[in-house]
Amino acid sequence: MRLTAEVWVSAYLARLRQIAVPAFVVKRGDATAGAVLVKMNTLDGQACCYQRSFDLMTGERRWVVLIEGDEATVDQSVDKQCSFDADLWVIEVEDRAGRHLLDEPGLAD
């Protein structure tokens, strides 16, 4: 059984709060099955956007970079993705050290 998008987002935000990393829901998607994008803002004009990827050969889920570079370019890409997918969630994480926790156990699900 997979977690709903809303439950995963709530758990993710709670984990970030535990280490005092600010994160915000920028766009709320479908509560049950919406995909999630995580924008990592390092507060220096640069950003990176991650999306969850599913490997058909292994069945593994992992986070991959959708786009990275200057924040304005990343924002344009995120806006474009939102125009294609009304169910999409967008989470913005703000941390100068680039801590997003997406490589932590349990967050790939």
CSV table of C-alpha atoms in Angstrom, one decimal:
chain,number,residue,atom,x,y,z
A,1,MET,CA,0.0,0.0,0.0
A,2,ARG,CA,1.4,3.4,-1.0
A,3,LEU,CA,1.1,6.6,1.0
A,4,THR,CA,-1.2,9.3,-0.3
A,5,ALA,CA,0.5,12.4,-1.6
A,6,GLU,CA,-0.9,14.5,1.2
A,7,VAL,CA,0.4,12.1,3.9
A,8,TRP,CA,3.8,11.9,2.3
A,9,VAL,CA,4.0,15.7,2.0
A,10,SER,CA,3.0,16.1,5.7
A,11,ALA,CA,5.6,13.6,6.8
A,12,TYR,CA,8.3,15.2,4.7
A,13,LEU,CA,7.5,18.7,6.1
A,14,ALA,CA,7.6,17.3,9.6
A,15,ARG,CA,11.0,15.8,9.1
A,16,LEU,CA,12.4,19.0,7.7
A,17,ARG,CA,10.9,20.9,10.8
A,18,GLN,CA,12.8,18.5,13.1
A,19,ILE,CA,16.1,19.8,11.7
A,20,ALA,CA,14.9,23.4,11.5
A,21,VAL,CA,14.9,23.6,7.6
A,22,PRO,CA,12.1,25.8,6.4
A,23,ALA,CA,9.8,24.3,3.7
A,24,PHE,CA,6.5,25.4,2.3
A,25,VAL,CA,3.7,23.9,0.1
A,26,VAL,CA,3.8,26.2,-2.9
A,27,LYS,CA,1.2,24.3,-4.8
A,28,ARG,CA,-1.3,21.8,-3.4
A,29,GLY,CA,-2.0,18.9,-5.7
A,30,ASP,CA,-4.3,15.9,-5.6
A,31,ALA,CA,-4.5,14.6,-2.0
A,32,THR,CA,-4.3,11.0,-3.0
A,33,ALA,CA,-2.3,10.5,-6.2
A,34,GLY,CA,-0.7,13.8,-7.0
A,35,ALA,CA,3.0,13.8,-8.0
A,36,VAL,CA,5.4,15.8,-6.0
A,37,LEU,CA,8.2,18.2,-7.0
A,38,VAL,CA,10.7,19.5,-4.5
A,39,LYS,CA,12.4,22.7,-5.2
A,40,MET,CA,15.6,23.2,-3.2
A,41,ASN,CA,16.3,26.9,-2.8
A,42,THR,CA,19.9,27.6,-1.5
A,43,LEU,CA,19.1,31.3,-1.0
A,44,ASP,CA,22.0,32.4,-3.3
A,45,GLY,CA,20.0,32.8,-6.5
A,46,GLN,CA,20.4,29.1,-7.4
A,47,ALA,CA,17.9,26.3,-7.1
A,48,CYS,CA,17.4,22.6,-8.0
A,49,CYS,CA,14.1,20.8,-8.6
A,50,TYR,CA,13.7,17.1,-7.8
A,51,GLN,CA,11.0,14.8,-9.1
A,52,ARG,CA,10.4,11.2,-8.1
A,53,SER,CA,11.4,8.6,-10.7
A,54,PHE,CA,10.3,5.0,-11.1
A,55,ASP,CA,12.7,2.5,-12.6
A,56,LEU,CA,10.6,0.1,-14.6
A,57,MET,CA,13.4,-2.5,-14.6
A,58,THR,CA,14.0,-2.7,-10.9
A,59,GLY,CA,10.8,-1.2,-9.5
A,60,GLU,CA,12.9,1.2,-7.5
A,61,ARG,CA,11.7,4.7,-6.7
A,62,ARG,CA,14.3,7.5,-6.3
A,63,TRP,CA,14.6,11.3,-6.5
A,64,VAL,CA,16.2,12.7,-9.7
A,65,VAL,CA,17.0,16.2,-10.7
A,66,LEU,CA,14.4,17.7,-13.0
A,67,ILE,CA,16.3,21.0,-13.5
A,68,GLU,CA,18.9,23.0,-11.7
A,69,GLY,CA,20.5,26.4,-12.2
A,70,ASP,CA,19.4,30.0,-11.5
A,71,GLU,CA,16.2,30.2,-9.5
A,72,ALA,CA,14.2,32.1,-12.2
A,73,THR,CA,14.9,29.3,-14.7
A,74,VAL,CA,14.0,26.6,-12.2
A,75,ASP,CA,10.8,28.5,-11.3
A,76,GLN,CA,9.8,28.7,-15.0
A,77,SER,CA,10.3,25.0,-15.4
A,78,VAL,CA,8.2,24.3,-12.3
A,79,ASP,CA,5.5,26.6,-13.6
A,80,LYS,CA,5.5,24.7,-16.9
A,81,GLN,CA,5.2,21.4,-15.2
A,82,CYS,CA,2.2,22.8,-13.2
A,83,SER,CA,0.5,23.8,-16.4
A,84,PHE,CA,0.7,20.2,-17.6
A,85,ASP,CA,-0.4,18.6,-14.4
A,86,ALA,CA,-3.1,20.1,-12.2
A,87,ASP,CA,-2.6,17.3,-9.6
A,88,LEU,CA,1.0,18.3,-9.0
A,89,TRP,CA,2.3,19.2,-5.6
A,90,VAL,CA,5.2,21.7,-5.3
A,91,ILE,CA,7.3,21.9,-2.1
A,92,GLU,CA,9.9,24.6,-1.7
A,93,VAL,CA,12.8,23.9,0.8
A,94,GLU,CA,15.0,26.8,1.8
A,95,ASP,CA,18.4,25.9,3.2
A,96,ARG,CA,21.8,27.5,2.4
A,97,ALA,CA,23.5,24.1,3.0
A,98,GLY,CA,21.2,22.4,0.4
A,99,ARG,CA,19.7,19.9,3.0
A,100,HIS,CA,16.6,18.4,1.5
A,101,LEU,CA,16.6,14.9,3.1
A,102,LEU,CA,15.4,13.2,-0.1
A,103,ASP,CA,18.3,10.8,0.2
A,104,GLU,CA,17.1,9.7,3.7
A,105,PRO,CA,15.5,6.3,4.2
A,106,GLY,CA,11.7,6.3,3.9
A,107,LEU,CA,11.4,9.5,1.7
A,108,ALA,CA,11.6,7.7,-1.6
A,109,ASP,CA,8.2,6.0,-0.9
